[in-house]
């Protein structure tokens, strides 16, 4: 158990809908990362937050947004969902969000868009 | 941008043998390289980090090498066990960012 929790475990929704994925980092970790993993793309970095502020951005679509709250939990919002958004979404946390920081991954949320 | 290549074909080996997985990268050499293990439907788990000035790193039955001339890292599991069956991902920072870019991973299957 990495200490990172993600809810829900599974989510099934329809195209055009909006969903929110939630992540609680390990106790003491200030940095949260979001990743998308699909069969054809591998693990893709979306966005990082550090202590409430956006720190780095990857291949995140404009339809997706995220935030980190004062209690350090984070939410990833996916809107106008398309079939191609079906994937596993992982949250990871690290202590400082710096070079060589070990990332601890959560169990993931499996999103299915029908 | 950095391109990371891992063998997409599964590696099948017999229990007790040494498994060797390869990670090749293009362009510039990263300051470090990480290896993760991922089981089906679960999040990756960090295993080892090796820095560019380290040729080799060991942890229990795991050994990682880093050859910046060949732009390659090798990941070895000695005395492999069926419980070692998983997908192994390498990750390294890309461009000016410290955020690691992950390879697609290689599936290892250890047969009893």
PDB file of C-alpha atoms in Angstrom:
ATOM      1  CA  UNK A   1       0.000   0.000   0.000  1.00  0.00           C
ATOM      2  CA  UNK A   2       1.563   3.281  -1.178  1.00  0.00           C
ATOM      3  CA  UNK A   3      -0.467   5.485   1.157  1.00  0.00           C
ATOM      4  CA  UNK A   4      -2.013   7.328  -1.803  1.00  0.00           C
ATOM      5  CA  UNK A   5      -5.776   6.911  -2.099  1.00  0.00           C
ATOM      6  CA  UNK A   6      -7.943   7.487  -5.144  1.00  0.00           C
ATOM      7  CA  UNK A   7     -11.712   7.465  -5.529  1.00  0.00           C
ATOM      8  CA  UNK A   8     -13.697   6.142  -7.193  1.00  0.00           C
ATOM      9  CA  UNK A   9     -12.069   2.876  -8.301  1.00  0.00           C
ATOM     10  CA  UNK A  10     -14.283   2.596 -11.357  1.00  0.00           C
ATOM     11  CA  UNK A  11     -16.367   5.121 -13.240  1.00  0.00           C
ATOM     12  CA  UNK A  12     -18.652   4.457 -16.186  1.00  0.00           C
ATOM     13  CA  UNK A  13     -20.210   7.409 -17.932  1.00  0.00           C
ATOM     14  CA  UNK A  14     -21.434   8.611 -21.309  1.00  0.00           C
ATOM     15  CA  UNK A  15     -19.870  10.833 -23.933  1.00  0.00           C
ATOM     16  CA  UNK A  16     -20.309  14.521 -23.272  1.00  0.00           C
ATOM     17  CA  UNK A  17     -20.490  14.101 -19.516  1.00  0.00           C
ATOM     18  CA  UNK A  18     -18.225  15.525 -16.808  1.00  0.00           C
ATOM     19  CA  UNK A  19     -16.552  13.575 -14.001  1.00  0.00           C
ATOM     20  CA  UNK A  20     -14.318  14.344 -11.030  1.00  0.00           C
ATOM     21  CA  UNK A  21     -11.569  12.063  -9.814  1.00  0.00           C
ATOM     22  CA  UNK A  22     -10.203  12.491  -6.324  1.00  0.00           C
ATOM     23  CA  UNK A  23      -6.765  11.834  -4.847  1.00  0.00           C
ATOM     24  CA  UNK A  24      -5.358  12.037  -1.330  1.00  0.00           C
ATOM     25  CA  UNK A  25      -1.549  12.060  -1.185  1.00  0.00           C
ATOM     26  CA  UNK A  26       0.627  10.258   1.332  1.00  0.00           C
ATOM     27  CA  UNK A  27       0.796  11.940   4.687  1.00  0.00           C
ATOM     28  CA  UNK A  28       3.416  14.684   4.532  1.00  0.00           C
ATOM     29  CA  UNK A  29       3.735  14.777   0.733  1.00  0.00           C
ATOM     30  CA  UNK A  30       3.201  18.213  -0.769  1.00  0.00           C
ATOM     31  CA  UNK A  31       3.284  17.309  -4.442  1.00  0.00           C
ATOM     32  CA  UNK A  32       0.576  15.574  -6.458  1.00  0.00           C
ATOM     33  CA  UNK A  33       0.880  14.350 -10.040  1.00  0.00           C
ATOM     34  CA  UNK A  34      -1.839  13.104 -12.396  1.00  0.00           C
ATOM     35  CA  UNK A  35      -1.203  10.547 -15.127  1.00  0.00           C
ATOM     36  CA  UNK A  36      -3.333   8.920 -17.798  1.00  0.00           C
ATOM     37  CA  UNK A  37      -2.606   5.376 -18.926  1.00  0.00           C
ATOM     38  CA  UNK A  38      -4.213   3.853 -21.973  1.00  0.00           C
ATOM     39  CA  UNK A  39      -3.243   0.761 -23.943  1.00  0.00           C
ATOM     40  CA  UNK A  40      -2.028   2.700 -26.971  1.00  0.00           C
ATOM     41  CA  UNK A  41      -0.333   5.590 -25.164  1.00  0.00           C
ATOM     42  CA  UNK A  42       1.341   4.219 -22.082  1.00  0.00           C
ATOM     43  CA  UNK A  43       1.653   6.336 -18.953  1.00  0.00           C
ATOM     44  CA  UNK A  44       1.271  10.023 -19.847  1.00  0.00           C
ATOM     45  CA  UNK A  45       1.954  12.860 -17.422  1.00  0.00           C
ATOM     46  CA  UNK A  46      -0.921  15.342 -17.215  1.00  0.00           C
ATOM     47  CA  UNK A  47      -0.225  17.881 -14.492  1.00  0.00           C
ATOM     48  CA  UNK A  48       1.561  18.461 -11.179  1.00  0.00           C
ATOM     49  CA  UNK A  49       0.591  20.522  -8.149  1.00  0.00           C
ATOM     50  CA  UNK A  50       2.863  21.485  -5.303  1.00  0.00           C
ATOM     51  CA  UNK A  51       1.388  22.801  -2.063  1.00  0.00           C
ATOM     52  CA  UNK A  52      -1.702  24.103  -3.807  1.00  0.00           C
ATOM     53  CA  UNK A  53       0.014  25.679  -6.819  1.00  0.00           C
ATOM     54  CA  UNK A  54       0.323  24.316 -10.335  1.00  0.00           C
ATOM     55  CA  UNK A  55       3.981  23.366 -10.822  1.00  0.00           C
ATOM     56  CA  UNK A  56       4.211  21.576 -14.177  1.00  0.00           C
ATOM     57  CA  UNK A  57       1.950  20.778 -17.087  1.00  0.00           C
ATOM     58  CA  UNK A  58       2.176  17.860 -19.474  1.00  0.00           C
ATOM     59  CA  UNK A  59      -0.128  16.642 -22.209  1.00  0.00           C
ATOM     60  CA  UNK A  60      -3.306  17.765 -20.506  1.00  0.00           C
ATOM     61  CA  UNK A  61      -6.253  18.576 -22.742  1.00  0.00           C
ATOM     62  CA  UNK A  62      -8.122  21.868 -22.348  1.00  0.00           C
ATOM     63  CA  UNK A  63     -11.229  19.841 -21.400  1.00  0.00           C
ATOM     64  CA  UNK A  64      -9.335  18.598 -18.342  1.00  0.00           C
ATOM     65  CA  UNK A  65      -8.503  20.645 -15.274  1.00  0.00           C
ATOM     66  CA  UNK A  66      -7.185  19.961 -11.821  1.00  0.00           C
ATOM     67  CA  UNK A  67      -6.673  21.641  -8.498  1.00  0.00           C
ATOM     68  CA  UNK A  68      -5.059  20.964  -5.156  1.00  0.00           C
ATOM     69  CA  UNK A  69      -6.858  22.051  -2.023  1.00  0.00           C
ATOM     70  CA  UNK A  70      -5.467  23.435   1.266  1.00  0.00           C
ATOM     71  CA  UNK A  71      -5.646  19.984   2.836  1.00  0.00           C
ATOM     72  CA  UNK A  72      -3.459  18.831  -0.132  1.00  0.00           C
ATOM     73  CA  UNK A  73      -5.980  16.478  -1.671  1.00  0.00           C
ATOM     74  CA  UNK A  74      -6.397  16.950  -5.408  1.00  0.00           C
ATOM     75  CA  UNK A  75      -9.185  16.604  -7.920  1.00  0.00           C
ATOM     76  CA  UNK A  76      -8.977  16.027 -11.657  1.00  0.00           C
ATOM     77  CA  UNK A  77     -11.998  17.228 -13.616  1.00  0.00           C
ATOM     78  CA  UNK A  78     -12.685  15.752 -17.038  1.00  0.00           C
ATOM     79  CA  UNK A  79     -15.419  17.365 -19.118  1.00  0.00           C
ATOM     80  CA  UNK A  80     -17.065  16.876 -22.530  1.00  0.00           C
ATOM     81  CA  UNK A  81     -15.897  13.312 -22.317  1.00  0.00           C
ATOM     82  CA  UNK A  82     -15.047  11.390 -25.474  1.00  0.00           C
ATOM     83  CA  UNK A  83     -14.648   7.667 -26.083  1.00  0.00           C
ATOM     84  CA  UNK A  84     -10.898   8.168 -26.297  1.00  0.00           C
ATOM     85  CA  UNK A  85     -10.771   9.424 -22.709  1.00  0.00           C
ATOM     86  CA  UNK A  86     -11.402   5.893 -21.477  1.00  0.00           C
ATOM     87  CA  UNK A  87      -8.266   4.993 -19.554  1.00  0.00           C
ATOM     88  CA  UNK A  88      -6.747   4.410 -16.161  1.00  0.00           C
ATOM     89  CA  UNK A  89      -6.047   7.656 -14.316  1.00  0.00           C
ATOM     90  CA  UNK A  90      -3.343   7.562 -11.683  1.00  0.00           C
ATOM     91  CA  UNK A  91      -2.453  10.031  -9.030  1.00  0.00           C
ATOM     92  CA  UNK A  92       1.034  10.013  -7.508  1.00  0.00           C
ATOM     93  CA  UNK A  93       2.537  12.002  -4.682  1.00  0.00           C
ATOM     94  CA  UNK A  94       6.033  12.927  -3.626  1.00  0.00           C
ATOM     95  CA  UNK A  95       7.589  14.799  -0.751  1.00  0.00           C
ATOM     96  CA  UNK A  96       9.010  17.876  -2.445  1.00  0.00           C
ATOM     97  CA  UNK A  97       8.164  17.721  -6.133  1.00  0.00           C
ATOM     98  CA  UNK A  98      11.794  18.114  -7.127  1.00  0.00           C
ATOM     99  CA  UNK A  99      14.435  16.279  -9.109  1.00  0.00           C
ATOM    100  CA  UNK A 100      14.821  12.605  -8.171  1.00  0.00           C
ATOM    101  CA  UNK A 101      11.787  12.682  -5.892  1.00  0.00           C
ATOM    102  CA  UNK A 102      10.318   9.201  -5.611  1.00  0.00           C
ATOM    103  CA  UNK A 103       6.725   9.161  -6.763  1.00  0.00           C
ATOM    104  CA  UNK A 104       4.213   6.973  -4.931  1.00  0.00           C
ATOM    105  CA  UNK A 105       1.284   5.967  -7.092  1.00  0.00           C
ATOM    106  CA  UNK A 106      -2.292   5.389  -6.046  1.00  0.00           C
ATOM    107  CA  UNK A 107      -4.392   2.412  -7.166  1.00  0.00           C
ATOM    108  CA  UNK A 108      -5.947   4.366 -10.016  1.00  0.00           C
ATOM    109  CA  UNK A 109      -9.425   5.162 -11.278  1.00  0.00           C
ATOM    110  CA  UNK A 110     -10.610   3.223 -14.306  1.00  0.00           C
ATOM    111  CA  UNK A 111     -12.762   5.486 -16.470  1.00  0.00           C
ATOM    112  CA  UNK A 112     -14.992   3.990 -19.139  1.00  0.00           C
ATOM    113  CA  UNK A 113     -16.758   6.366 -21.507  1.00  0.00           C
ATOM    114  CA  UNK A 114     -19.609   4.763 -23.459  1.00  0.00           C
TER     115      UNK A 114
ATOM    116  CA  UNK B   1      11.841  15.355 -27.056  1.00  0.00           C
ATOM    117  CA  UNK B   2      13.159  12.266 -25.329  1.00  0.00           C
ATOM    118  CA  UNK B   3      12.087   8.920 -26.791  1.00  0.00           C
ATOM    119  CA  UNK B   4      12.202   5.849 -24.570  1.00  0.00           C
ATOM    120  CA  UNK B   5      12.219   2.350 -26.010  1.00  0.00           C
ATOM    121  CA  UNK B   6      11.430  -0.797 -24.123  1.00  0.00           C
ATOM    122  CA  UNK B   7      10.834  -4.168 -25.712  1.00  0.00           C
ATOM    123  CA  UNK B   8       7.124  -4.485 -26.334  1.00  0.00           C
ATOM    124  CA  UNK B   9       7.338  -8.268 -26.552  1.00  0.00           C
ATOM    125  CA  UNK B  10       6.884 -10.136 -23.298  1.00  0.00           C
ATOM    126  CA  UNK B  11       9.946 -11.778 -21.822  1.00  0.00           C
ATOM    127  CA  UNK B  12       9.296 -15.374 -20.801  1.00  0.00           C
ATOM    128  CA  UNK B  13      11.835 -17.066 -18.547  1.00  0.00           C
ATOM    129  CA  UNK B  14      12.077 -20.059 -16.268  1.00  0.00           C
ATOM    130  CA  UNK B  15      12.054 -19.700 -12.501  1.00  0.00           C
ATOM    131  CA  UNK B  16      15.547 -19.369 -11.061  1.00  0.00           C
ATOM    132  CA  UNK B  17      17.033 -17.741 -14.176  1.00  0.00           C
ATOM    133  CA  UNK B  18      18.130 -14.130 -14.492  1.00  0.00           C
ATOM    134  CA  UNK B  19      15.766 -11.793 -16.309  1.00  0.00           C
ATOM    135  CA  UNK B  20      17.300  -8.889 -18.211  1.00  0.00           C
ATOM    136  CA  UNK B  21      15.166  -6.010 -19.439  1.00  0.00           C
ATOM    137  CA  UNK B  22      16.380  -3.166 -21.634  1.00  0.00           C
ATOM    138  CA  UNK B  23      15.589   0.534 -21.718  1.00  0.00           C
ATOM    139  CA  UNK B  24      17.015   2.618 -24.567  1.00  0.00           C
ATOM    140  CA  UNK B  25      16.629   6.344 -24.915  1.00  0.00           C
ATOM    141  CA  UNK B  26      17.398   8.848 -27.633  1.00  0.00           C
ATOM    142  CA  UNK B  27      18.747  12.380 -27.526  1.00  0.00           C
ATOM    143  CA  UNK B  28      20.428  13.742 -24.434  1.00  0.00           C
ATOM    144  CA  UNK B  29      21.420  11.716 -21.399  1.00  0.00           C
ATOM    145  CA  UNK B  30      19.288  12.219 -18.315  1.00  0.00           C
ATOM    146  CA  UNK B  31      20.662  13.005 -14.877  1.00  0.00           C
ATOM    147  CA  UNK B  32      19.011   9.851 -13.554  1.00  0.00           C
ATOM    148  CA  UNK B  33      16.860   6.945 -14.589  1.00  0.00           C
ATOM    149  CA  UNK B  34      14.228   5.073 -12.585  1.00  0.00           C
ATOM    150  CA  UNK B  35      12.696   1.614 -12.805  1.00  0.00           C
ATOM    151  CA  UNK B  36       9.156   0.852 -11.695  1.00  0.00           C
ATOM    152  CA  UNK B  37       7.125  -2.332 -11.434  1.00  0.00           C
ATOM    153  CA  UNK B  38       3.466  -2.367 -12.448  1.00  0.00           C
ATOM    154  CA  UNK B  39       0.988  -5.182 -11.858  1.00  0.00           C
ATOM    155  CA  UNK B  40      -2.180  -5.388 -14.014  1.00  0.00           C
ATOM    156  CA  UNK B  41      -4.707  -2.722 -13.081  1.00  0.00           C
ATOM    157  CA  UNK B  42      -2.501  -1.272 -10.342  1.00  0.00           C
ATOM    158  CA  UNK B  43      -0.292   1.773  -9.989  1.00  0.00           C
ATOM    159  CA  UNK B  44       3.447   1.620 -10.706  1.00  0.00           C
ATOM    160  CA  UNK B  45       5.734   0.937  -7.736  1.00  0.00           C
ATOM    161  CA  UNK B  46       9.169   2.558  -7.568  1.00  0.00           C
ATOM    162  CA  UNK B  47      12.055   0.084  -7.485  1.00  0.00           C
ATOM    163  CA  UNK B  48      15.402   1.763  -8.141  1.00  0.00           C
ATOM    164  CA  UNK B  49      16.980   5.040  -9.198  1.00  0.00           C
ATOM    165  CA  UNK B  50      20.413   5.245 -10.825  1.00  0.00           C
ATOM    166  CA  UNK B  51      22.255   8.486 -11.476  1.00  0.00           C
ATOM    167  CA  UNK B  52      24.282   9.320 -14.584  1.00  0.00           C
ATOM    168  CA  UNK B  53      27.572   9.048 -12.677  1.00  0.00           C
ATOM    169  CA  UNK B  54      26.707   5.579 -11.340  1.00  0.00           C
ATOM    170  CA  UNK B  55      27.478   2.588 -13.507  1.00  0.00           C
ATOM    171  CA  UNK B  56      25.556   0.069 -11.436  1.00  0.00           C
ATOM    172  CA  UNK B  57      23.100  -0.088  -8.553  1.00  0.00           C
ATOM    173  CA  UNK B  58      21.879  -3.110  -6.599  1.00  0.00           C
ATOM    174  CA  UNK B  59      18.982  -3.816  -4.299  1.00  0.00           C
ATOM    175  CA  UNK B  60      18.480  -7.373  -3.106  1.00  0.00           C
ATOM    176  CA  UNK B  61      17.938  -9.474  -6.283  1.00  0.00           C
ATOM    177  CA  UNK B  62      17.721  -6.392  -8.509  1.00  0.00           C
ATOM    178  CA  UNK B  63      20.583  -4.810 -10.427  1.00  0.00           C
ATOM    179  CA  UNK B  64      20.452  -1.805 -12.718  1.00  0.00           C
ATOM    180  CA  UNK B  65      23.181  -0.562 -15.037  1.00  0.00           C
ATOM    181  CA  UNK B  66      23.362   2.774 -16.813  1.00  0.00           C
ATOM    182  CA  UNK B  67      25.527   3.259 -19.897  1.00  0.00           C
ATOM    183  CA  UNK B  68      25.372   6.878 -21.035  1.00  0.00           C
ATOM    184  CA  UNK B  69      27.522   6.114 -24.095  1.00  0.00           C
ATOM    185  CA  UNK B  70      25.123   3.467 -25.354  1.00  0.00           C
ATOM    186  CA  UNK B  71      22.144   5.461 -23.997  1.00  0.00           C
ATOM    187  CA  UNK B  72      20.894   2.329 -22.362  1.00  0.00           C
ATOM    188  CA  UNK B  73      19.900   0.936 -18.986  1.00  0.00           C
ATOM    189  CA  UNK B  74      19.672  -2.759 -18.200  1.00  0.00           C
ATOM    190  CA  UNK B  75      17.498  -4.107 -15.404  1.00  0.00           C
ATOM    191  CA  UNK B  76      18.337  -7.539 -14.043  1.00  0.00           C
ATOM    192  CA  UNK B  77      16.377  -9.759 -11.686  1.00  0.00           C
ATOM    193  CA  UNK B  78      18.453 -12.682 -10.452  1.00  0.00           C
ATOM    194  CA  UNK B  79      16.975 -15.960  -9.197  1.00  0.00           C
ATOM    195  CA  UNK B  80      13.637 -14.908 -10.675  1.00  0.00           C
ATOM    196  CA  UNK B  81      10.387 -16.125  -9.132  1.00  0.00           C
ATOM    197  CA  UNK B  82       6.833 -16.354 -10.513  1.00  0.00           C
ATOM    198  CA  UNK B  83       5.966 -13.472  -8.143  1.00  0.00           C
ATOM    199  CA  UNK B  84       8.323 -11.275 -10.201  1.00  0.00           C
ATOM    200  CA  UNK B  85       5.897 -11.524 -13.136  1.00  0.00           C
ATOM    201  CA  UNK B  86       4.777  -7.967 -13.908  1.00  0.00           C
ATOM    202  CA  UNK B  87       5.407  -5.112 -16.314  1.00  0.00           C
ATOM    203  CA  UNK B  88       8.585  -3.144 -15.698  1.00  0.00           C
ATOM    204  CA  UNK B  89       8.739   0.501 -16.701  1.00  0.00           C
ATOM    205  CA  UNK B  90      11.751   2.716 -17.018  1.00  0.00           C
ATOM    206  CA  UNK B  91      11.381   6.455 -16.528  1.00  0.00           C
ATOM    207  CA  UNK B  92      13.700   9.394 -17.033  1.00  0.00           C
ATOM    208  CA  UNK B  93      13.389  13.176 -17.010  1.00  0.00           C
ATOM    209  CA  UNK B  94      12.687  14.720 -20.377  1.00  0.00           C
ATOM    210  CA  UNK B  95      13.889  18.085 -21.571  1.00  0.00           C
ATOM    211  CA  UNK B  96      14.316  20.766 -18.959  1.00  0.00           C
ATOM    212  CA  UNK B  97      11.687  19.171 -16.751  1.00  0.00           C
ATOM    213  CA  UNK B  98      12.413  16.917 -13.782  1.00  0.00           C
ATOM    214  CA  UNK B  99       9.104  15.127 -14.341  1.00  0.00           C
ATOM    215  CA  UNK B 100       9.950  11.617 -15.533  1.00  0.00           C
ATOM    216  CA  UNK B 101       8.737  10.361 -18.885  1.00  0.00           C
ATOM    217  CA  UNK B 102       7.771   6.699 -18.760  1.00  0.00           C
ATOM    218  CA  UNK B 103       8.523   3.997 -21.286  1.00  0.00           C
ATOM    219  CA  UNK B 104       5.734   1.666 -22.393  1.00  0.00           C
ATOM    220  CA  UNK B 105       7.184  -1.122 -20.262  1.00  0.00           C
ATOM    221  CA  UNK B 106       8.154  -4.725 -20.848  1.00  0.00           C
ATOM    222  CA  UNK B 107       6.068  -7.585 -19.512  1.00  0.00           C
ATOM    223  CA  UNK B 108       8.039 -10.258 -17.662  1.00  0.00           C
ATOM    224  CA  UNK B 109       6.535 -13.718 -17.191  1.00  0.00           C
ATOM    225  CA  UNK B 110       8.376 -16.135 -14.934  1.00  0.00           C
ATOM    226  CA  UNK B 111       7.299 -19.744 -15.359  1.00  0.00           C
ATOM    227  CA  UNK B 112       7.500 -22.185 -12.429  1.00  0.00           C
TER     228      UNK B 112
END
